[in-house]
Coordinates of C-alpha atoms in Angstrom, one line a residue:
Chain A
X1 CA 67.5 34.2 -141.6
X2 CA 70.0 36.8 -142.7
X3 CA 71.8 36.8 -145.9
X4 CA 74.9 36.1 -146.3
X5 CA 76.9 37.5 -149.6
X6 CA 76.6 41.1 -149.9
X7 CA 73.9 42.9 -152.4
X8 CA 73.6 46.8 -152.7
X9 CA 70.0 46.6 -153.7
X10 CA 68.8 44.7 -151.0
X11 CA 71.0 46.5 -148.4
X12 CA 69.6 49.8 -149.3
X13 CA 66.1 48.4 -149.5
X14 CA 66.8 47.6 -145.6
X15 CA 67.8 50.9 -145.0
X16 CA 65.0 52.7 -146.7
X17 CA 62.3 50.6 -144.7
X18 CA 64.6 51.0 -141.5
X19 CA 64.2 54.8 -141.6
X20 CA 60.6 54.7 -142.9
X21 CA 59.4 51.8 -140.2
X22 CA 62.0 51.1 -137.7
X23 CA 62.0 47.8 -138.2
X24 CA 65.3 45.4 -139.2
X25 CA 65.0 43.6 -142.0
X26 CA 67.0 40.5 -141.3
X27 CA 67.0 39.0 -144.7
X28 CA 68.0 41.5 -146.1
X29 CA 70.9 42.0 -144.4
X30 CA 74.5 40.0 -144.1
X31 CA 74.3 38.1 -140.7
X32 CA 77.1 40.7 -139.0
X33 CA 75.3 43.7 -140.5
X34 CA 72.5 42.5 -139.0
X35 CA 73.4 41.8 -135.6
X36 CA 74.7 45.4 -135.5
X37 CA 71.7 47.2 -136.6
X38 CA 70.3 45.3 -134.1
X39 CA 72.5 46.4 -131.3
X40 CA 72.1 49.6 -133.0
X41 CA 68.9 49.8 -132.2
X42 CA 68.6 48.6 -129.1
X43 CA 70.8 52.0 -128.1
X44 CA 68.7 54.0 -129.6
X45 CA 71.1 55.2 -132.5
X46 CA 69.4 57.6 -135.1
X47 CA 69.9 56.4 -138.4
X48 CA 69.3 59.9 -139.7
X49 CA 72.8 61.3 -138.5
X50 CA 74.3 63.6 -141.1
X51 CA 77.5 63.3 -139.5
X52 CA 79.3 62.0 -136.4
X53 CA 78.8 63.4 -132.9
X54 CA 82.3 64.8 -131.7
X55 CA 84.1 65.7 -128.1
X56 CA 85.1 69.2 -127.5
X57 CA 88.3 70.3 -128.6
X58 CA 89.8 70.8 -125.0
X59 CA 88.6 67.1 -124.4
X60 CA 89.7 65.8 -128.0
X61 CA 93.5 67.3 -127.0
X62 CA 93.3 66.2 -123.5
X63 CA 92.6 62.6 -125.4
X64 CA 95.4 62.8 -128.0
X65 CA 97.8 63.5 -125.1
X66 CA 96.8 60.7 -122.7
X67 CA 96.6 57.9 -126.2
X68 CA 100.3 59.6 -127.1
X69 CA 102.2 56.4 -126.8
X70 CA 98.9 54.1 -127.9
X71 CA 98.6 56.6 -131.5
X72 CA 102.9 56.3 -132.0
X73 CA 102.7 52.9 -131.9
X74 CA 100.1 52.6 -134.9
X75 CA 101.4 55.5 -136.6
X76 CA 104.2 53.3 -138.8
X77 CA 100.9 50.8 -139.5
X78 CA 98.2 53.9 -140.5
X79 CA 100.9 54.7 -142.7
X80 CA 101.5 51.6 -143.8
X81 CA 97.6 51.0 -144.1
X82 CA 97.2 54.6 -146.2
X83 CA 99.9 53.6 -148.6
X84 CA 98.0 50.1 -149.6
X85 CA 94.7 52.0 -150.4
X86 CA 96.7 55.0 -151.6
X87 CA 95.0 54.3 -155.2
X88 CA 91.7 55.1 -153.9
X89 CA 89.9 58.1 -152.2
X90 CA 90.3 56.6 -148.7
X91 CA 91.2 56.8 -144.8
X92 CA 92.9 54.8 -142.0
X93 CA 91.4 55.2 -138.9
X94 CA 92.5 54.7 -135.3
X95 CA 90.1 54.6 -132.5
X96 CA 90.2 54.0 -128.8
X97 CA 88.7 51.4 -127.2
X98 CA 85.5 53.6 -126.2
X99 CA 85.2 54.0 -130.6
X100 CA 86.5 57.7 -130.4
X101 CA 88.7 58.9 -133.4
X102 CA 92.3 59.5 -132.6
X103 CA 94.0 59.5 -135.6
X104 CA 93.0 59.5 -139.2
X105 CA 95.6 59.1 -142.2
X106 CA 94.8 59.5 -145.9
X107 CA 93.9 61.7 -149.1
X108 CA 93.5 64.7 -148.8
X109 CA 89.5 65.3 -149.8
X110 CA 89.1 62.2 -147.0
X111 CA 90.8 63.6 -144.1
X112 CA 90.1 67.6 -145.1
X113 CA 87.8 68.1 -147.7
X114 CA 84.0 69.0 -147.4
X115 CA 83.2 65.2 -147.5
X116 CA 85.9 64.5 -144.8
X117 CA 85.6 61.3 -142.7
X118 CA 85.4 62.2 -139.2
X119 CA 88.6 62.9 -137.6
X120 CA 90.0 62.7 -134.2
X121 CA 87.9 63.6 -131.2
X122 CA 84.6 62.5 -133.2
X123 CA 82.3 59.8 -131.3
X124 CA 81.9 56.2 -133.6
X125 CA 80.5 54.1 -130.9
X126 CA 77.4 51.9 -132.1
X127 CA 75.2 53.8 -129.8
X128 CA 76.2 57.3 -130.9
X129 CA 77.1 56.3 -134.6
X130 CA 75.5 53.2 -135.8
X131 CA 76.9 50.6 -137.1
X132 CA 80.6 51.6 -138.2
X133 CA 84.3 50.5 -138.9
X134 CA 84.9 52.1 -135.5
X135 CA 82.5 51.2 -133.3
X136 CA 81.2 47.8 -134.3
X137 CA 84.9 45.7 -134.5
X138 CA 84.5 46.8 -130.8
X139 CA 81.1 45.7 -130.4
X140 CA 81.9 42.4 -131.9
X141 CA 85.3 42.2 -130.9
X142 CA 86.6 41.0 -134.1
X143 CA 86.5 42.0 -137.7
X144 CA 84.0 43.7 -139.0
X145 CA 83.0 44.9 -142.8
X146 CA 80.3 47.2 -144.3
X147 CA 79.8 48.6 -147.2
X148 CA 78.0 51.2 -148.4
X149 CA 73.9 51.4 -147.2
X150 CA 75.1 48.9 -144.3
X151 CA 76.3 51.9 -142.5
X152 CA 73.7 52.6 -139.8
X153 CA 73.6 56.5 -140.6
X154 CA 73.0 58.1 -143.9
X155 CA 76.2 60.1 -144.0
X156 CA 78.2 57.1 -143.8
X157 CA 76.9 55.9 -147.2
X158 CA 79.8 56.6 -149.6
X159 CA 82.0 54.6 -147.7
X160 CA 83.5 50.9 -147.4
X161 CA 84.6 50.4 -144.2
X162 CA 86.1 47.6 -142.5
X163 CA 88.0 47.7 -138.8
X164 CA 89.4 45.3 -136.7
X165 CA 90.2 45.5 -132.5
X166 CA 93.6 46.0 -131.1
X167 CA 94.5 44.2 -128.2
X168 CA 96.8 45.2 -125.5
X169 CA 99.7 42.5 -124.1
X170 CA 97.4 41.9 -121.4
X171 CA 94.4 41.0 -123.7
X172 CA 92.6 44.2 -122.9
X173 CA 90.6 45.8 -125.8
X174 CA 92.6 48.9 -126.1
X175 CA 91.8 50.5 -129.3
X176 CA 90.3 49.5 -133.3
X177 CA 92.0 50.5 -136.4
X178 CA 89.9 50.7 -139.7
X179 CA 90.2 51.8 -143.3
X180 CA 87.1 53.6 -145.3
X181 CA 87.6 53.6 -148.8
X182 CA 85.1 55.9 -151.2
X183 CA 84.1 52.9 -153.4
X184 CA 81.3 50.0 -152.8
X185 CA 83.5 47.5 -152.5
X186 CA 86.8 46.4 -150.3
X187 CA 89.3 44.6 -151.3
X188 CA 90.7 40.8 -149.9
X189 CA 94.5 42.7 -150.0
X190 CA 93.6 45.7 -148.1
X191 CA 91.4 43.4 -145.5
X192 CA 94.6 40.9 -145.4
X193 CA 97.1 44.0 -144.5
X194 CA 94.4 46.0 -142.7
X195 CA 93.9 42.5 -139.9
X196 CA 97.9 42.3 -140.3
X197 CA 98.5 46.0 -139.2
X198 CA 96.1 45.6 -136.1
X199 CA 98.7 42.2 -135.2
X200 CA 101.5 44.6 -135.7
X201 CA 100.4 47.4 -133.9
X202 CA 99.4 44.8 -130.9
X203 CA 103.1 43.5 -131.2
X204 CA 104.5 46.8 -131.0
X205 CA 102.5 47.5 -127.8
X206 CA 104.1 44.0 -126.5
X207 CA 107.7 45.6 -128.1
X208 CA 107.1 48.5 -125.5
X209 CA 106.7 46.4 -122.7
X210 CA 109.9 44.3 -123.5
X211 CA 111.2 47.5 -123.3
X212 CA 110.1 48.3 -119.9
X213 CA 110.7 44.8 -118.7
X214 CA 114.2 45.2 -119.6
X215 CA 115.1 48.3 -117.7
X216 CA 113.3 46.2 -114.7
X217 CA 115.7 43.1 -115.4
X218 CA 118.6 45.4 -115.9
X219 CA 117.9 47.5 -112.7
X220 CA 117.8 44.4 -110.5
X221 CA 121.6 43.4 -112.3
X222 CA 119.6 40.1 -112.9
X223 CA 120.2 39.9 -117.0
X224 CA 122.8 41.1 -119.3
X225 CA 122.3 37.8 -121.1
X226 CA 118.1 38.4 -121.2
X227 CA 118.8 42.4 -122.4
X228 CA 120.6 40.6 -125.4
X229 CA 117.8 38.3 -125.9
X230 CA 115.7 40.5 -126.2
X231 CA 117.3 42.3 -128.9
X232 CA 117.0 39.1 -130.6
X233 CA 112.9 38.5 -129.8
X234 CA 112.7 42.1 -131.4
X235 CA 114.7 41.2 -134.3
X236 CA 111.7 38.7 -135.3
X237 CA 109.5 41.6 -134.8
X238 CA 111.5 43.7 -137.1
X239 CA 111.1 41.2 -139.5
X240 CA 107.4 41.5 -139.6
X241 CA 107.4 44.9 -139.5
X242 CA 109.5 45.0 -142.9
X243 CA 107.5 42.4 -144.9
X244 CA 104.2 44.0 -143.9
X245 CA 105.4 47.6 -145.0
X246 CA 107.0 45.9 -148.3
X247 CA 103.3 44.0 -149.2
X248 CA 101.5 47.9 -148.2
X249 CA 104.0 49.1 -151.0
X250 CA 102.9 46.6 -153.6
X251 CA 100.3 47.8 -155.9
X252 CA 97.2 45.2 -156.7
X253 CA 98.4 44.1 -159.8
X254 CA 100.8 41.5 -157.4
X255 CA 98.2 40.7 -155.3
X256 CA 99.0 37.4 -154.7
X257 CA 102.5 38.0 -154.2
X258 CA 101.3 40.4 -151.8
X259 CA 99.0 37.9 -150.1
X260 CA 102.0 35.7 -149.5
X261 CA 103.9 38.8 -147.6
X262 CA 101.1 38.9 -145.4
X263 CA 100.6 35.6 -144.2
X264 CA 104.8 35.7 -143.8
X265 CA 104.1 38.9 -141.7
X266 CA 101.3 37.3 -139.6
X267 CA 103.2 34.1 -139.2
X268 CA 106.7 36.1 -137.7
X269 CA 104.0 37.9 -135.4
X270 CA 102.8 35.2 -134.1
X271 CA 106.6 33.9 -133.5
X272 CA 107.2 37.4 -132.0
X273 CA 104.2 36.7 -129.7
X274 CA 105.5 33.5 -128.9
X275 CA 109.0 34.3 -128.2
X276 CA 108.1 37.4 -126.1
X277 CA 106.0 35.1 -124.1
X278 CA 108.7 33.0 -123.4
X279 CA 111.7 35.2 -122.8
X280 CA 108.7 37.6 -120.2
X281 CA 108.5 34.3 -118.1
X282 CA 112.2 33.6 -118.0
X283 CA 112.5 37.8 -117.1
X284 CA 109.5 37.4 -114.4
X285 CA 110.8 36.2 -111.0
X286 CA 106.6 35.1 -110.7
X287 CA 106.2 31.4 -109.7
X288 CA 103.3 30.1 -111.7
X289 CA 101.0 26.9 -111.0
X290 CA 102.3 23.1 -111.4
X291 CA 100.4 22.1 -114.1
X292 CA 101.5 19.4 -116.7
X293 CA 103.6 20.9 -119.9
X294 CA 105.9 19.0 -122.5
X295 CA 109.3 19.7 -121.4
X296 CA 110.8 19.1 -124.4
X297 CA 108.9 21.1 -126.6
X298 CA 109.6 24.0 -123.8
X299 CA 113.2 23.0 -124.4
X300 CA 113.5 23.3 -127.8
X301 CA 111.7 26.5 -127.7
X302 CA 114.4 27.6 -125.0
X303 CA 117.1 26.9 -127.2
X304 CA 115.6 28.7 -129.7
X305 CA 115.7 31.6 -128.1
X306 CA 119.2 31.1 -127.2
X307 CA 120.6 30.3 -131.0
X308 CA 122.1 33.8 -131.8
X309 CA 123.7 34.1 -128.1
X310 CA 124.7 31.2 -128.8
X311 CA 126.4 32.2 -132.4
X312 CA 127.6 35.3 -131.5
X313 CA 129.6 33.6 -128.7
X314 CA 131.1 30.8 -131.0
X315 CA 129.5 28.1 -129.2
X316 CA 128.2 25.4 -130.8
X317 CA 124.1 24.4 -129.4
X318 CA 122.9 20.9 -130.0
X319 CA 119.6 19.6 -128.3
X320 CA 119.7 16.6 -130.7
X321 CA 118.6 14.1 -127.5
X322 CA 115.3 15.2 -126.3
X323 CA 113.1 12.7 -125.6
X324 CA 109.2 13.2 -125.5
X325 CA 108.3 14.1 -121.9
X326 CA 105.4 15.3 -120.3
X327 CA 106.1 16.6 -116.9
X328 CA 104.0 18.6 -113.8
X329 CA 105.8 21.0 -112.3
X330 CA 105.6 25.1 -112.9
X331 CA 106.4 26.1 -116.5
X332 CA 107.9 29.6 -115.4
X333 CA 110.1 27.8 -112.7
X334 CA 111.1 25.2 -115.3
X335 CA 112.3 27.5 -117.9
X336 CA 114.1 30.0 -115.8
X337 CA 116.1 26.6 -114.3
X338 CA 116.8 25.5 -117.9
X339 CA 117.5 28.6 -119.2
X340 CA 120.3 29.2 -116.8
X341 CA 121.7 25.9 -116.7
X342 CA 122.3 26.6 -120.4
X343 CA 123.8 30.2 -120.4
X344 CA 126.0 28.8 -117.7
X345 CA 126.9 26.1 -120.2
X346 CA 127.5 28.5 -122.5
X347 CA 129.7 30.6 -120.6
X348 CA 131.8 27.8 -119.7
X349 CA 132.1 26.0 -122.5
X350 CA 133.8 29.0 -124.0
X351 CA 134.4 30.3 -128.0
X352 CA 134.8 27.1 -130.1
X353 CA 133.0 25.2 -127.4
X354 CA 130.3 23.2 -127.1
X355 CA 126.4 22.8 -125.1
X356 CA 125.1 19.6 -125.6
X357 CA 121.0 19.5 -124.0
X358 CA 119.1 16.3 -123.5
X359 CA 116.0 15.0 -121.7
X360 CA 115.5 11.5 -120.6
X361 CA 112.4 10.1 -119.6
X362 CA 113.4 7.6 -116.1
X363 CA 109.8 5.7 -116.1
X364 CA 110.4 4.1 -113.3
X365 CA 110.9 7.0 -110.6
X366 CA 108.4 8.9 -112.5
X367 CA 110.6 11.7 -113.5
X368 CA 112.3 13.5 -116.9
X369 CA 115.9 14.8 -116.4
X370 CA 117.4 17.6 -118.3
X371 CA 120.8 17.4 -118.9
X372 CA 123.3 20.0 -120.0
X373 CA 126.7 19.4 -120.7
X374 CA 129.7 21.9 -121.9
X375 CA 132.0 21.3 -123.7
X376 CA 135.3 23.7 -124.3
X377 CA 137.4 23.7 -126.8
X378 CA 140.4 21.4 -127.3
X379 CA 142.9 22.9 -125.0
X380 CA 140.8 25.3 -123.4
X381 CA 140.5 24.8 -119.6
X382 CA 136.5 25.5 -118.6
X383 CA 135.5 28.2 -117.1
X384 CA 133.4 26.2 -114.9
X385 CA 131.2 23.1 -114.2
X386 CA 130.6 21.2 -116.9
X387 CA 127.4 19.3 -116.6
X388 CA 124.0 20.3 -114.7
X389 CA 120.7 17.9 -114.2
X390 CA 117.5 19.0 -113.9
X391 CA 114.6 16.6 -113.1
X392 CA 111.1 16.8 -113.2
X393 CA 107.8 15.1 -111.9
X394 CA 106.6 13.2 -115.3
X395 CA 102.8 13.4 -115.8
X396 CA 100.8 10.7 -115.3
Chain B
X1 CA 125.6 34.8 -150.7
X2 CA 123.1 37.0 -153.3
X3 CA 124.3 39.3 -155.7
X4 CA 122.2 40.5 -158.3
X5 CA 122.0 43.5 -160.4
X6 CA 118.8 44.6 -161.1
X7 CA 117.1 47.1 -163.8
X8 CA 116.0 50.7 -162.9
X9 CA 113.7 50.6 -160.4
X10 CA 110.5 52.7 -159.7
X11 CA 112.5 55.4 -157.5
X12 CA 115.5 55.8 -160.5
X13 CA 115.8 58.4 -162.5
X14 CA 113.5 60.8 -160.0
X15 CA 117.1 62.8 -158.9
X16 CA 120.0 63.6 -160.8
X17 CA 121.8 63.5 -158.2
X18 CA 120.6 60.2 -157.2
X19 CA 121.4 58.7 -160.2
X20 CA 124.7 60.3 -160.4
X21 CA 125.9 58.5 -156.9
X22 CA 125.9 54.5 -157.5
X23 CA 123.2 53.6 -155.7
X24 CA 125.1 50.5 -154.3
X25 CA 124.4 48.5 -150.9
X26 CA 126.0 45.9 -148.9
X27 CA 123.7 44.7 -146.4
X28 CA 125.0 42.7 -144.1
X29 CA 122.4 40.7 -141.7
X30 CA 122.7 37.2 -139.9
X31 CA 118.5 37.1 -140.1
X32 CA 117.9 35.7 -143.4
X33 CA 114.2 36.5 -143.3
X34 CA 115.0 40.1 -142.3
X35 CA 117.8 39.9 -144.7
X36 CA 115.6 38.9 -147.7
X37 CA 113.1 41.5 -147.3
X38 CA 115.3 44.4 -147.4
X39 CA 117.2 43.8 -150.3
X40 CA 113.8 42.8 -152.1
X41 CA 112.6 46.6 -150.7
X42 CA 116.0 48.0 -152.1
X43 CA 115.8 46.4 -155.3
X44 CA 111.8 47.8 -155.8
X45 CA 113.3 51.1 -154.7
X46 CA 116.5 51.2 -157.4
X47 CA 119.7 50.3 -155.3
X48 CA 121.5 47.4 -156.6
X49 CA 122.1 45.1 -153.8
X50 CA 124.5 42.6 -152.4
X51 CA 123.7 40.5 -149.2
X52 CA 126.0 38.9 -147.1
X53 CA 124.9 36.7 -143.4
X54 CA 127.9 37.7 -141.6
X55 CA 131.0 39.7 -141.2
X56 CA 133.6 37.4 -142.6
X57 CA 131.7 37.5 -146.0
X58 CA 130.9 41.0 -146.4
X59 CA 134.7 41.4 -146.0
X60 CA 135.2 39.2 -148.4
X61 CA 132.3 40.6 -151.0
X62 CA 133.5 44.4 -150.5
X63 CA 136.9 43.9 -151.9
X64 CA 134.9 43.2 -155.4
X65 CA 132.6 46.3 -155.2
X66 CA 134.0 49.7 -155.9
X67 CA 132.0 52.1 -154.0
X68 CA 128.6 51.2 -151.2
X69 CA 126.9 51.8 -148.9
X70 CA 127.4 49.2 -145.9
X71 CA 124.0 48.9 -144.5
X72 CA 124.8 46.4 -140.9
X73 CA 123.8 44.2 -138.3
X74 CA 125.5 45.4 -134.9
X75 CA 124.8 41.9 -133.5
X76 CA 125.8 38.8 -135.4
X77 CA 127.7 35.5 -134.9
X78 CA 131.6 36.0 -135.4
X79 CA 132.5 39.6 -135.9
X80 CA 129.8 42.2 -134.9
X81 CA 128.7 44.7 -136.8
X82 CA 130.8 47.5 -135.6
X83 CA 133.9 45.4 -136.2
X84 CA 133.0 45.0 -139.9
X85 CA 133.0 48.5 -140.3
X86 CA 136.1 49.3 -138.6
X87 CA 137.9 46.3 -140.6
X88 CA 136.3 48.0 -144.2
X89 CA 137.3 51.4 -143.2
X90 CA 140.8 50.3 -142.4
X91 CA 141.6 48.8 -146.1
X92 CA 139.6 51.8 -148.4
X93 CA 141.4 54.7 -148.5
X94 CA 137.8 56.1 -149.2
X95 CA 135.4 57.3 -147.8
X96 CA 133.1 54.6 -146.7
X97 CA 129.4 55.1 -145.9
X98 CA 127.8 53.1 -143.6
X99 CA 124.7 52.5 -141.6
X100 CA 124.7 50.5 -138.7
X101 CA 121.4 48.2 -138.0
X102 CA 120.6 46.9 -134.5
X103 CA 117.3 46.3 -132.2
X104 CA 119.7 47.3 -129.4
X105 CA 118.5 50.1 -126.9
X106 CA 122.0 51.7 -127.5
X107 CA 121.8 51.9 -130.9
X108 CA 123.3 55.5 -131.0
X109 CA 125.9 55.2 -128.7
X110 CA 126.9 51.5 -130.4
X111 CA 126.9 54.0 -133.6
X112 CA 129.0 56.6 -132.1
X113 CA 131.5 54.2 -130.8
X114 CA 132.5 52.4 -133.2
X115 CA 132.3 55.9 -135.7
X116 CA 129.3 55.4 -137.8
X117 CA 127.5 58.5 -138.7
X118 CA 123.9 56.7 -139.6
X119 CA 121.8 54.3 -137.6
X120 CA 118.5 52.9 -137.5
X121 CA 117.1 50.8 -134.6
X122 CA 115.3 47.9 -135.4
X123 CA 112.5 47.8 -136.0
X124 CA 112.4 50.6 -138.8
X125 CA 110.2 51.9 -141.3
X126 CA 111.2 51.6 -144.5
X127 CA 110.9 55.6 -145.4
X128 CA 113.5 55.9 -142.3
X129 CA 115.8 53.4 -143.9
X130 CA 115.4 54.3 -147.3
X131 CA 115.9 57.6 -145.9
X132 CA 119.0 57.5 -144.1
X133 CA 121.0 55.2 -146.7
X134 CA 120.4 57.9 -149.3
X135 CA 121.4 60.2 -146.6
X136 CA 124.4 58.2 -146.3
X137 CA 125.1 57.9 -150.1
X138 CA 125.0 62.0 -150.2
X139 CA 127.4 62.5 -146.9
X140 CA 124.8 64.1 -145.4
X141 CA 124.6 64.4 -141.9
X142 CA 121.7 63.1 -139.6
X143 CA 118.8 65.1 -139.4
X144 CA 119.2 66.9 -142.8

């Protein structure tokens, strides 16, 4: 059975009889360090490395140039990354998703000096460099720690390393970003902002394709009102992106103050994620599967997403009527329906105006209606219709 | 509406010059999240900071503050960001620095129409904001 809190002694003990022997000495080894020194071994890594293995330099640049967009979009979290370990001798790290170096950010002695960690263009895959803060998080697909002697290869000994996998929009394992800090121990604040950085860099790549996906929706004269709403999705992100930077400027002494910036960060990425979901299917002109969904939470999410449109144009939006209602029918579909029954609502009811939304569950022919109703101003002729309905096969 | 003044922060008293402009700010930002966080950043960094959520109370706020920088939201519920500006500039006989704030693709030519000389798109870093107000404060152009 491995072990499971870390112990130098023991670590290096497993090491020493690694090199001497070959063998893995599961219990003396955390359970993750052990599964990668197992992998590691398997591959046929050496653990006698002095250093990592590295592309050539035509290949490295050729690299750099093709991950151009993939290293701009981490660069504002390695910096962000380098200034919460900026009290130690340490390194962020970007990899791809094959565990080659593409960026490195940090003191100088770490990313120049004769103790240097390795920089872009270097290999850190677990079969060419053990088990490392590059290679392993991709191995593992998730986070991944070691310190000190838990490095597969000797050289790697001085350092503290812990990475974590990045994620393109699609789920695609694009890339790992890591820190190594010269010290044998990591710290819960660094590990909180280091797993918070990978989120932001993953909703940064999902900012970029907003970006694309509103030239599409623009192109096709389909969506003034979804370019605006997309300014607001990326609003939430920008929220995110300010608290993490703020909690990477905070020194350890306010750790837990810190802590709480991060989970704030973490939680507006996930509402980024969420909201960008939502506003890319009512963008898409895909039709989806019928499959059952609760309307009205999809409502209320709609509205949501609609609150500052809503503000800027002095319309007052009240979903205060939504019944619980479970429904079959395509999500997609649904939302895009809804969604322009309200902006249509919205239009019409007119500054000082009103959108009323409600959903009522009729049992007996099996169906949940969505009903939007505008109203303008006193005084102000509408613009338009004034109601819509919207009905929907309720589940079983 | 927040308005506090806070002591010399870890940034003050690096630059004479610095010190020698009031470093004042009136953000302006319908995001109270986003809105907290900044001024919290500003404060650590040394400016004094006054928040308002919309247009109609930063034009209310400025009359009582002698000299800022107006750090904006372009899009916000009543008047928009580029209206606030233009209804600041019109009553100080000053000069009036301003950045404007949006997550608009357009950010520049938003900025350049309604006369701003600063702008950063959201999202930022905080070096580019922190940046560009002091930029701002100085009169500098973009790109010093």
């Amino acid at each position: 059975m491995a072990r499971s809190p870390f112990n130098a002694d023991e670590a290096r003990e497993a090491w020493r009889r690694y090199v001497s022997t070959g063998a893995v000495a599961r219990r003396l080894l955390r359970r993750s360090t052990y599964h990668a020194w197992a992998r590691c071994h398997d591959l046929g890594a050496s653990p006698h490395l002095l250093k990592a293995e590295a592309l050539s330099v035509s290949d490295t640049e050729r690299l750099l140039a093709e991950q151009r967009e993939f290293i701009a979009a981490a660069t504002p979290f390695m910096a962000a990354l380098s200034r919460a370990a900026s009290s130690d001798r340490h390194a962020a790290m970007l990899g791809d998703g094959r565990g080659v170096v593409l960026d490195v950010v940090g003191d100088e002695a770490s990313v120049r000096g004769p103790e240097a960690v390795p920089g872009p263009g270097c290999l850190l895959a677990e079969e060419t460099a053990g088990a490392n803060g590059i290679g392993s998080p991709l191995a593992e697909q998730g986070y991944v720690e070691f310190v000190g002697p838990e490095h597969f290869i000797g050289g790697f000994h001085p350092f503290t390393c812990q990475g974590v996998p990045i994620h393109d929009p699609q789920g695609r394992t694009v890339g790992v970003i890591s820190t190594s800090v010269r010290r044998p121990a990591a710290s819960q604040r660094l590990r909180d902002i280091l797993v918070c950085a990978a989120n932001g860099i993953e909703a940064e790549l999902l900012r970029l394709r907003l970006e694309r996906d509103v030239e599409r929706v623009l192109a096709s004269g389909s969506g003034s009102s979804l370019a605006k709403l997309r300014d607001d999705v990326v609003q939430t992100y920008a929220a995110a992106r300010v608290r993490l930077e703020a909690a990477a400027r905070r020194g350890p002494a306010a750790s837990e103050y810190t802590l709480a910036l991060v989970r704030e960060a973490q939680r507006t990425i996930e509402r980024f994620r969420h909201r960008a979901a939502l506003w890319r299917d009512l963008a898409s002109d895909e039709l989806g599967m019928r499959q059952p969904f609760r309307l009205d939470q999809r409502v209320v999410e709609i509205v949501d997403l609609l609150a500052t449109d809503a503000a800027t144009r002095r319309v007052a939006l009240v979903a205060s009527m939504l019944e619980e209602a479970r429904v079959v029918a395509d999500a997609r579909a649904a939302s895009r329906e809804i969604f322009g029954a309200i902006v249509s609502a919205l239009e019409n009811a007119g500054e000082g105006g009103s959108v009323e939304i409600a959903i009522r569950l009729a049992r007996r022919e099996r169906r949940a209606v969505v009903s939007v109703s505008a109203s303008p101003a006193p005084g102000v002729a509408p613009a338009g219709p004034l109601a819509a309905q919207l009905a929907y096969e309720a589940a079983p | 509406m927040t308005r506090e003044r806070s002591g010399p922060g870890p940034s003050s008293g690096r630059d004479a010059e610095r010190t020698a402009l009031q470093r004042r700010v009136l953000l302006v930002d319908d995001d109270d999240d986003f809105r907290a966080s900044v001024a919290e950043v500003l404060r650590d960094e040394g400016w004094e900071v006054t928040t308002a959520h919309d247009g109609e109370e930063a034009l209310a706020l400025a009359r009582a503050l002698d000299e800022f920088v107006l750090l904006v939201d372009y899009r916000m519920p009543g008047l928009n960001g580029g209206e606030v500006f233009e209804q600041m500039r019109g009553r100080s006989p000053s000069r009036l620095p301003a950045v404007l704030m949006t997550a608009s693709k357009h950010v520049a030519d938003l900025a350049a129409h309604h006369g701003f000389r600063h702008h950063v798109g959201k999202p930022f870093s905080l070096d580019d904001l922190l940046g560009t107000l002091e930029l701002a404060l100085r009169g500098g152009e973009p790109g010093e």
